[in-house]
PDB file of C-alpha atoms in Angstrom:
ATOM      1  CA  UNK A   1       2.675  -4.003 -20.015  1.00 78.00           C
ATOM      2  CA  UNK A   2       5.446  -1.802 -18.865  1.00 92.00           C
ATOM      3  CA  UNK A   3       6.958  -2.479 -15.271  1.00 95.00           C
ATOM      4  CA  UNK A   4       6.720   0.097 -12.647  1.00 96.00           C
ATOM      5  CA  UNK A   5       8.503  -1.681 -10.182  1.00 97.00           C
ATOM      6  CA  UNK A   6      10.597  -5.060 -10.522  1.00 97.00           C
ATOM      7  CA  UNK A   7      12.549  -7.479  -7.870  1.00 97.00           C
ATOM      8  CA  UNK A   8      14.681  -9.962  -8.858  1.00 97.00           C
ATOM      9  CA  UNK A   9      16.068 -12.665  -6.305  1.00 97.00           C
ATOM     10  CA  UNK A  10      15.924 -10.117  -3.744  1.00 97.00           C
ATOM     11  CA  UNK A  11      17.457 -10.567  -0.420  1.00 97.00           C
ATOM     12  CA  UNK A  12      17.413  -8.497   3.060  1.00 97.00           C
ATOM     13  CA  UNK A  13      18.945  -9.521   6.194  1.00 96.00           C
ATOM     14  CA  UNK A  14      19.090  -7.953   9.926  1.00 94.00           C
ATOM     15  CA  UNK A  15      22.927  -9.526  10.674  1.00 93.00           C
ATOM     16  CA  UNK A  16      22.610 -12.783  10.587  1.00 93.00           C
ATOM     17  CA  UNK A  17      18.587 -13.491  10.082  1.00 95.00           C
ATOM     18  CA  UNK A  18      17.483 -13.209   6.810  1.00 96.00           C
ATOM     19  CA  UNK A  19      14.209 -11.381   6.498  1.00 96.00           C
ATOM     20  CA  UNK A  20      13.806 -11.337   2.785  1.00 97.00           C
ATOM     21  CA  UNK A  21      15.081 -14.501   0.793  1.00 97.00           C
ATOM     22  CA  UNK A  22      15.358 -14.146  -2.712  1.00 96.00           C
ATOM     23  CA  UNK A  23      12.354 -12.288  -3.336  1.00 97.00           C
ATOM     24  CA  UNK A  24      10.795 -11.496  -7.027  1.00 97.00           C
ATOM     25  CA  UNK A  25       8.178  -9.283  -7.337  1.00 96.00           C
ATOM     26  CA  UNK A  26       6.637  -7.236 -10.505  1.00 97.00           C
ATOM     27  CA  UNK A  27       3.769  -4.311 -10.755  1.00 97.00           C
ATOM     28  CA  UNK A  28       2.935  -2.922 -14.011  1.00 97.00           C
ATOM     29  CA  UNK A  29       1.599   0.312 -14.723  1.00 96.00           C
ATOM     30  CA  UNK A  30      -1.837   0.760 -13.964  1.00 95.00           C
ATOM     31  CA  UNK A  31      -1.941  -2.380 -12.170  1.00 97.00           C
ATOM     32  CA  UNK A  32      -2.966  -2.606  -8.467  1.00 97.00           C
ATOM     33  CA  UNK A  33      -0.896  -6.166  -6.765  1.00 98.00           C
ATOM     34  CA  UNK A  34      -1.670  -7.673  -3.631  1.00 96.00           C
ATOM     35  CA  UNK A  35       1.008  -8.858  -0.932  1.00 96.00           C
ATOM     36  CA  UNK A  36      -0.246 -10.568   1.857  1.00 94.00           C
ATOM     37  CA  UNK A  37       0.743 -13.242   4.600  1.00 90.00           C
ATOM     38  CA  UNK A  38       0.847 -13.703   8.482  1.00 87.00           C
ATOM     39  CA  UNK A  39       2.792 -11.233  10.947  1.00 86.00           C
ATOM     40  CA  UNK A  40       6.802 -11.843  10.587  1.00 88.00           C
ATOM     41  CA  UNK A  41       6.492 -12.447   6.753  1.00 91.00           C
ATOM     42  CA  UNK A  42       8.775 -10.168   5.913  1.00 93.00           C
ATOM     43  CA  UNK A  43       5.840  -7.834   4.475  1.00 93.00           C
ATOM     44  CA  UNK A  44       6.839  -4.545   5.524  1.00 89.00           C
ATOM     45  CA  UNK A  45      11.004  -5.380   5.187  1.00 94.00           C
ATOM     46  CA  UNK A  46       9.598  -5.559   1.553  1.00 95.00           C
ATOM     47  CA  UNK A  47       7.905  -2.242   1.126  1.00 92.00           C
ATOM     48  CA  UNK A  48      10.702  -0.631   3.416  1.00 92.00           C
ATOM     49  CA  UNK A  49      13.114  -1.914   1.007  1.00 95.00           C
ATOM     50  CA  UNK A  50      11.479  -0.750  -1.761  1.00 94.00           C
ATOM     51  CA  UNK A  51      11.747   2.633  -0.607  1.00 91.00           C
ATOM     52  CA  UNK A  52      14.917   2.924   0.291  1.00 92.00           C
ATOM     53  CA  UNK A  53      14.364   3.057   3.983  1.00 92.00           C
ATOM     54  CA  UNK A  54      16.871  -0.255   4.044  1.00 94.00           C
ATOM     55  CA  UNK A  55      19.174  -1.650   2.071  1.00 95.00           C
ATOM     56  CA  UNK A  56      19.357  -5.193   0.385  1.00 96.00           C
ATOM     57  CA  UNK A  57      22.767  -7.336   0.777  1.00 97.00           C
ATOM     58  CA  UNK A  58      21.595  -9.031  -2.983  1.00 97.00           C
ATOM     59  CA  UNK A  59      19.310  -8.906  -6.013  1.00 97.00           C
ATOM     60  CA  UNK A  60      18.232  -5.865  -8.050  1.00 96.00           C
ATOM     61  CA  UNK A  61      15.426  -3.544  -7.715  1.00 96.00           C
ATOM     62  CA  UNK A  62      14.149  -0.991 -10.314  1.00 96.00           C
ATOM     63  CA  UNK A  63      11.173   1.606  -9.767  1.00 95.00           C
ATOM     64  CA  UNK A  64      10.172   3.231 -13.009  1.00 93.00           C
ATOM     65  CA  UNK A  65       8.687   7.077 -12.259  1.00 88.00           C
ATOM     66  CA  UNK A  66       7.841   8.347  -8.367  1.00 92.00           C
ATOM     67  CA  UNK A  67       6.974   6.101  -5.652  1.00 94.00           C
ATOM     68  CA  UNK A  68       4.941   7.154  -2.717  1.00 93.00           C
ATOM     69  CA  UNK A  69       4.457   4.834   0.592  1.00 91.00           C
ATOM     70  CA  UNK A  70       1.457   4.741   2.577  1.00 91.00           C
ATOM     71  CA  UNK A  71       3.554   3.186   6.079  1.00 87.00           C
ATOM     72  CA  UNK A  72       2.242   1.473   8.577  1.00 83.00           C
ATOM     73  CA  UNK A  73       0.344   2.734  11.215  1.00 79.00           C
ATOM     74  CA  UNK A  74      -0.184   6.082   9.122  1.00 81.00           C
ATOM     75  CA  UNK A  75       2.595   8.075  10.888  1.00 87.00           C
ATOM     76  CA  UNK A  76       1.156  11.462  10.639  1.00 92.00           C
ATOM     77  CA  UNK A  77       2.566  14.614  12.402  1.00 92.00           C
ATOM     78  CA  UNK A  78      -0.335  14.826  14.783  1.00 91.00           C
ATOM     79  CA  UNK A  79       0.163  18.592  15.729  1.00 94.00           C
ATOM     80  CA  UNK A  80      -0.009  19.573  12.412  1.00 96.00           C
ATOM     81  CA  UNK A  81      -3.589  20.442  10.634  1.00 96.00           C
ATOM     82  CA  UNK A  82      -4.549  17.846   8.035  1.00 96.00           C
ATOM     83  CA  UNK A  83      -3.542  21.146   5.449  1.00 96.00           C
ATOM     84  CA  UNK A  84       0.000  20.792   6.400  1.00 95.00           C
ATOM     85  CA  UNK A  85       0.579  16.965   6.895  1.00 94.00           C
ATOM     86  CA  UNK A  86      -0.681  16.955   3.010  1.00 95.00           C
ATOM     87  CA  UNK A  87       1.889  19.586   1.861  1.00 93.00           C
ATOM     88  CA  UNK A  88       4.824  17.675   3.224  1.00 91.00           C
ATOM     89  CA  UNK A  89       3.982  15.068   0.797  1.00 89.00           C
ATOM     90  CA  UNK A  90       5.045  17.335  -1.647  1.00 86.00           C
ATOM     91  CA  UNK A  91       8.494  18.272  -0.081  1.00 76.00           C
ATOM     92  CA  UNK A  92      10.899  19.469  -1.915  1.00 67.00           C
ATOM     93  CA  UNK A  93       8.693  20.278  -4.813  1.00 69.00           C
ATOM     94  CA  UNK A  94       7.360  23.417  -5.809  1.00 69.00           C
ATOM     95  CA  UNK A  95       3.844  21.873  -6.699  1.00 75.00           C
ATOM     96  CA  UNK A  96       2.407  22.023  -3.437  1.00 80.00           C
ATOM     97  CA  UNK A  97      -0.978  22.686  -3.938  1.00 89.00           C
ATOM     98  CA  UNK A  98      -3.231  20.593  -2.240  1.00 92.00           C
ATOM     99  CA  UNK A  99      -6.940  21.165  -3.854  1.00 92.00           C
ATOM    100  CA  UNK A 100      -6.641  18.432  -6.335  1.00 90.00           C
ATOM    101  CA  UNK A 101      -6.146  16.468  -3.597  1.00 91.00           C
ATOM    102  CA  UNK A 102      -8.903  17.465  -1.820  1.00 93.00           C
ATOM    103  CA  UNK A 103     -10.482  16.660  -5.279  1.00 91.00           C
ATOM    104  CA  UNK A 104      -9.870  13.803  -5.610  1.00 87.00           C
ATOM    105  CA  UNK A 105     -10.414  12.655  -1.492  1.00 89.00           C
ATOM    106  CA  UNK A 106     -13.474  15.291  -0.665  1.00 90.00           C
ATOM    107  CA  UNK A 107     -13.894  13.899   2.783  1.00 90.00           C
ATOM    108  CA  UNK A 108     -10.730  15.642   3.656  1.00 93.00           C
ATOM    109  CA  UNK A 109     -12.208  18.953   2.932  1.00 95.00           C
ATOM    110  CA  UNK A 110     -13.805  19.383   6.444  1.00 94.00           C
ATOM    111  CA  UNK A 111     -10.925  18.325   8.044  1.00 95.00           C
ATOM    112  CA  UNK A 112      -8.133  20.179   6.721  1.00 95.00           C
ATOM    113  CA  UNK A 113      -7.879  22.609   9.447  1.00 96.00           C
ATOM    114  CA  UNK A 114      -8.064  19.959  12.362  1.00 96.00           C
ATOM    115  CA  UNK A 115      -4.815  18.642  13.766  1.00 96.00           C
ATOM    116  CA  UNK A 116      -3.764  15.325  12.582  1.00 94.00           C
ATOM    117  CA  UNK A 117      -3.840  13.785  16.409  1.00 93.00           C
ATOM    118  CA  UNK A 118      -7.381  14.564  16.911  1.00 94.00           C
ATOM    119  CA  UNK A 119      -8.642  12.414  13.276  1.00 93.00           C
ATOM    120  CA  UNK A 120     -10.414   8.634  13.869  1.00 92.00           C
ATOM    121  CA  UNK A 121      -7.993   6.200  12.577  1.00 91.00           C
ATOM    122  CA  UNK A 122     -10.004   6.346   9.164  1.00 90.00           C
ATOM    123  CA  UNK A 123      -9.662   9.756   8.586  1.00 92.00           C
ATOM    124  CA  UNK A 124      -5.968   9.653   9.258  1.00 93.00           C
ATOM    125  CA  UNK A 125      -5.724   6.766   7.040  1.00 91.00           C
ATOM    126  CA  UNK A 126      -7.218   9.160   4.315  1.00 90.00           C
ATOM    127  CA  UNK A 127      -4.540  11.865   5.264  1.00 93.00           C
ATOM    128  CA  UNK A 128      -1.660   9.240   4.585  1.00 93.00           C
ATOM    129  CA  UNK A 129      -2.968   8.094   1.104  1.00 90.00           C
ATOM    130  CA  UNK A 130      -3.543  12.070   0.500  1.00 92.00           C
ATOM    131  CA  UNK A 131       0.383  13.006   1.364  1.00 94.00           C
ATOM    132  CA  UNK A 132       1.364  10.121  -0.431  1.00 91.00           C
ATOM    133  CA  UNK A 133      -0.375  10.993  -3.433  1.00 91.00           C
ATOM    134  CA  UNK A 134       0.685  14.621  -3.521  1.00 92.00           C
ATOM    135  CA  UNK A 135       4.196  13.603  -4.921  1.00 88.00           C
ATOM    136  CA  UNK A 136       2.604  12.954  -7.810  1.00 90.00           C
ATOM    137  CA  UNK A 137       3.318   9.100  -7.975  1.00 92.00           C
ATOM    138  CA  UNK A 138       2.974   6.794 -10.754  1.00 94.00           C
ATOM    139  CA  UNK A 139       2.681   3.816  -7.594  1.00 95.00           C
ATOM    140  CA  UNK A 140       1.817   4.002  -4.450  1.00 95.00           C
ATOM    141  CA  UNK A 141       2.913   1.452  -1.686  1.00 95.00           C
ATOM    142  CA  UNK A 142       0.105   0.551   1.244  1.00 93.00           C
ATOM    143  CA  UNK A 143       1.059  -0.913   4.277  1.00 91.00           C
ATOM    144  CA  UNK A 144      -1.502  -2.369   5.898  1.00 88.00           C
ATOM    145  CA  UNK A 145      -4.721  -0.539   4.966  1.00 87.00           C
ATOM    146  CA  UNK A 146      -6.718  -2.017   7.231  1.00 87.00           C
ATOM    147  CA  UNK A 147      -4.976  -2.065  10.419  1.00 83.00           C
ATOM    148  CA  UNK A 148      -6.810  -0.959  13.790  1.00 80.00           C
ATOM    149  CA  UNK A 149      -9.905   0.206  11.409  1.00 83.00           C
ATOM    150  CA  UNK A 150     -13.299  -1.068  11.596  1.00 87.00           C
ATOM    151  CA  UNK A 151     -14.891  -2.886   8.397  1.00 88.00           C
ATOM    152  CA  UNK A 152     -17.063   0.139   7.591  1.00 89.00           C
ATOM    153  CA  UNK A 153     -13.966   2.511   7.517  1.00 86.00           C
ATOM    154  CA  UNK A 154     -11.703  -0.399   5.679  1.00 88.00           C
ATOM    155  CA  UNK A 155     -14.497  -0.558   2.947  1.00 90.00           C
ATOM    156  CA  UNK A 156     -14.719   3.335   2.282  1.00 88.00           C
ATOM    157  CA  UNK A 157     -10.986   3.438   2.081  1.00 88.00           C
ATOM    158  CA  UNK A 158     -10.753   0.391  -0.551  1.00 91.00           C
ATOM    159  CA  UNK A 159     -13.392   2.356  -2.733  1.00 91.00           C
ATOM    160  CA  UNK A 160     -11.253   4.953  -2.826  1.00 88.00           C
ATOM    161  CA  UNK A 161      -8.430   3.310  -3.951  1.00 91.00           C
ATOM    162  CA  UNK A 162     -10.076   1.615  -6.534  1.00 94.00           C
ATOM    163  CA  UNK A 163     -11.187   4.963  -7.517  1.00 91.00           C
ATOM    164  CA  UNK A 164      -8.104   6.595  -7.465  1.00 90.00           C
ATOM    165  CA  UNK A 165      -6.148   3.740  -9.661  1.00 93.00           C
ATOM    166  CA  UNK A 166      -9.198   3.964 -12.057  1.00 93.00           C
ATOM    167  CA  UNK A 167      -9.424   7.801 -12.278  1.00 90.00           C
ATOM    168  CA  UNK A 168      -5.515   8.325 -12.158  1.00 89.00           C
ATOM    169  CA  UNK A 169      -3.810   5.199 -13.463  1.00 92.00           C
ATOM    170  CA  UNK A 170      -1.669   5.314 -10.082  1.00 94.00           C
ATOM    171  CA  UNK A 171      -0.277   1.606  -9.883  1.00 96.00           C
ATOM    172  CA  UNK A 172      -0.932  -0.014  -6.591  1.00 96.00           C
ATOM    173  CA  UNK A 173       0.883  -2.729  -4.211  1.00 97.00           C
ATOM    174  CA  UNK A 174      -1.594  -2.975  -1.579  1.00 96.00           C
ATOM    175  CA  UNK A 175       0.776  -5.097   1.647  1.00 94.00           C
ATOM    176  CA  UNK A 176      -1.636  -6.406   3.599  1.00 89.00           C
ATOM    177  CA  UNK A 177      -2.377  -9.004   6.169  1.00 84.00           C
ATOM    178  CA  UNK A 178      -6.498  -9.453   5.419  1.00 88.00           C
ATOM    179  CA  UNK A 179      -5.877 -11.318   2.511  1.00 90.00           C
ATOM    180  CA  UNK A 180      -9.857 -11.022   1.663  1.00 90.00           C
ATOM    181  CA  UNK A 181      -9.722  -7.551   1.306  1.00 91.00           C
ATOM    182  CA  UNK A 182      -6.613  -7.690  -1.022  1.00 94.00           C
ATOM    183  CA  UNK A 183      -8.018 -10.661  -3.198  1.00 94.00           C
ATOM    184  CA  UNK A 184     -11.121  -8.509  -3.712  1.00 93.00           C
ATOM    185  CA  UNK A 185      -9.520  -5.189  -4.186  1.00 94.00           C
ATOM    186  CA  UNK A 186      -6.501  -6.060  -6.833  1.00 96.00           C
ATOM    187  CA  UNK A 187      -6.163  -8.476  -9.650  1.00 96.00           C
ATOM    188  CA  UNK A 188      -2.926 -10.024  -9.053  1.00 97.00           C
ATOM    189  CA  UNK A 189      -1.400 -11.240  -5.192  1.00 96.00           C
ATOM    190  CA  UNK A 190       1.730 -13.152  -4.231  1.00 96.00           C
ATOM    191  CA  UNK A 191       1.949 -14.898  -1.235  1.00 94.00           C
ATOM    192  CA  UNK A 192       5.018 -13.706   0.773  1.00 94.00           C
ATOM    193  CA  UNK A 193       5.851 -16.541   4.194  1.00 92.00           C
ATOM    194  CA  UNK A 194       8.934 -16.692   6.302  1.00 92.00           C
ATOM    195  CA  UNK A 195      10.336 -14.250   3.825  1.00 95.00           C
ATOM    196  CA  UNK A 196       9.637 -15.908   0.409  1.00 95.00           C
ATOM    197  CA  UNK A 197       7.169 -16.056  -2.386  1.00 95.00           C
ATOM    198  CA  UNK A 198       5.370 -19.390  -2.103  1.00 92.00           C
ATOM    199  CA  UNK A 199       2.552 -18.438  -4.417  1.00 93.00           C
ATOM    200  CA  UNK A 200       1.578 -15.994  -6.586  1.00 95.00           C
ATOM    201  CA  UNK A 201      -1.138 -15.532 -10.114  1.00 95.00           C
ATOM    202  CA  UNK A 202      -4.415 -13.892 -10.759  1.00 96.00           C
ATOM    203  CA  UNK A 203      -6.423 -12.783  -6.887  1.00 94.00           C
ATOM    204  CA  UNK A 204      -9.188 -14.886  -8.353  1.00 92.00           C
ATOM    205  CA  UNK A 205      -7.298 -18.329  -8.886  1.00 93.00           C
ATOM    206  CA  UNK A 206      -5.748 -17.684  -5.643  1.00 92.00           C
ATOM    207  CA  UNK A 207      -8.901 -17.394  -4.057  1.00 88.00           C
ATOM    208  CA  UNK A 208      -9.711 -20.728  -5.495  1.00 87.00           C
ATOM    209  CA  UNK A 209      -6.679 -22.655  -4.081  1.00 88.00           C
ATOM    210  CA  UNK A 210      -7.471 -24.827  -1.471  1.00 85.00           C
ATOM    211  CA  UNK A 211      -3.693 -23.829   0.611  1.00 83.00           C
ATOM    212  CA  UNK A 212      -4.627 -19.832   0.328  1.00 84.00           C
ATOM    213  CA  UNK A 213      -8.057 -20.638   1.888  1.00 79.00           C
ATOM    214  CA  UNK A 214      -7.237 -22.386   4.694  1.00 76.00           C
ATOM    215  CA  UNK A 215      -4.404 -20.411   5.522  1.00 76.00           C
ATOM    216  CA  UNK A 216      -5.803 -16.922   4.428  1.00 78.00           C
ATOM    217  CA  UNK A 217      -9.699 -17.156   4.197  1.00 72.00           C
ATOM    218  CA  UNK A 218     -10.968 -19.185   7.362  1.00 63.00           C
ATOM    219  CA  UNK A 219     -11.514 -21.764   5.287  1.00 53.00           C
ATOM    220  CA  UNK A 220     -11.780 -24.102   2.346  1.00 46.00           C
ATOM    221  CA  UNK A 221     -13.018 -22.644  -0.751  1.00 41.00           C
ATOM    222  CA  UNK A 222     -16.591 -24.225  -0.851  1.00 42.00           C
ATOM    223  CA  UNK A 223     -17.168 -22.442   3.248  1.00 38.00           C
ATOM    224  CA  UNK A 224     -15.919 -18.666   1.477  1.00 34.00           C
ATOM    225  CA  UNK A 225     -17.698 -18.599  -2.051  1.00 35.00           C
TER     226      UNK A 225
END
């Protein structure tokens, strides 16, 4: 399988802390990897790393084709319409036609004249992973899917990244603090705590381990099967 993105011994710090600490990471293409933990992991130092937004003092980092990042908290331009927070996705290009998005994401199609500020936290959710994808990515980067959204909403948007990974081939790294959601949704996790990689395989075997379940699940694994 051909990388899309590769870390190697990776390491961020802010001054003197070190928020990343030797950190090795692959997704392949096609693939869609998990990375989950507690608050203060280092989670979103990782994805903000991996797109440039900071710098690492060591390791190496590669990212084969475009990257797009979902961030945290969605960060949409809320007086924009829906329309327009899709077409800066595609900034800089001159492909900035946004049908196939609306395509591929037809619950956006109602709301593509609203303004951004006035969308549930789902729908805006939907705008982010729309923008994203309309740089034409070959991954995409989620931070925190799930965040502030109710388990309805979280579900929908989960089916529709399955969907688009399936339909597309657009690698995934899903970051993401409910670790049940990611061990459904992707077929490969690591573990990232206090800034390193203490576990990693296939979502299934890590669903099994007794340490992931009790940190992750609520639970040993014979109270979540």
């Amino acid at each position: 399988m051909t990388p899309v993105i590769e870390m190697a011994d990776l390491v961020v710090r802010y001054g003197s802390a070190t928020a990343l600490d030797q950190v090795s990471l692959t997704v392949n293409e096609g693939e869609m990897v998990a990375l989950i933990g507690p608050n203060g992991a280092g989670k979103s130092t990782l994805v903000n790393t991996l797109s440039g937004i900071i710098r690492p003092a060591a390791g190496t980092l590669r990212v084969a084709g475009r990257l797009a990042h979902v961030p945290e908290g969605r960060q949409l331009f809320g007086d924009l319409t829906v329309d327009d927070n899709l077409r800066l996705g595609a900034w800089g290009s001159k492909q900035r036609d946004t049908s196939w998005v609306y395509d591929l994401l037809p619950g956006l199609v109602r709301l593509r004249g609203r303004r951004a500020h006035g969308l549930s936290g789902g729908e805006q959710q939907m705008v982010a992973m729309g923008r994203a994808l309309m740089g034409r990515p070959e991954v995409i980067a989620v931070d925190e899917l799930s965040l502030g959204l109710a388990p309805m909403v979280v579900a929908d948007l989960a089916r529709h990244l399955a969907e688009l990974n399936a339909s597309q081939g657009v690698a995934v790294l899903l970051i993401e603090q409910n670790a049940r959601l990611a061990l459904d949704l992707c077929t490969r996790a690591y573990v990232l705590e206090a800034g390193r990689i203490v576990a990693e395989g296939p979502c299934e075997e890590l669903a099994r381990s007794p340490e992931v379940a009790h940190a992750y699940l609520g639970g040993p694994i014979e109270e979540i099967s």
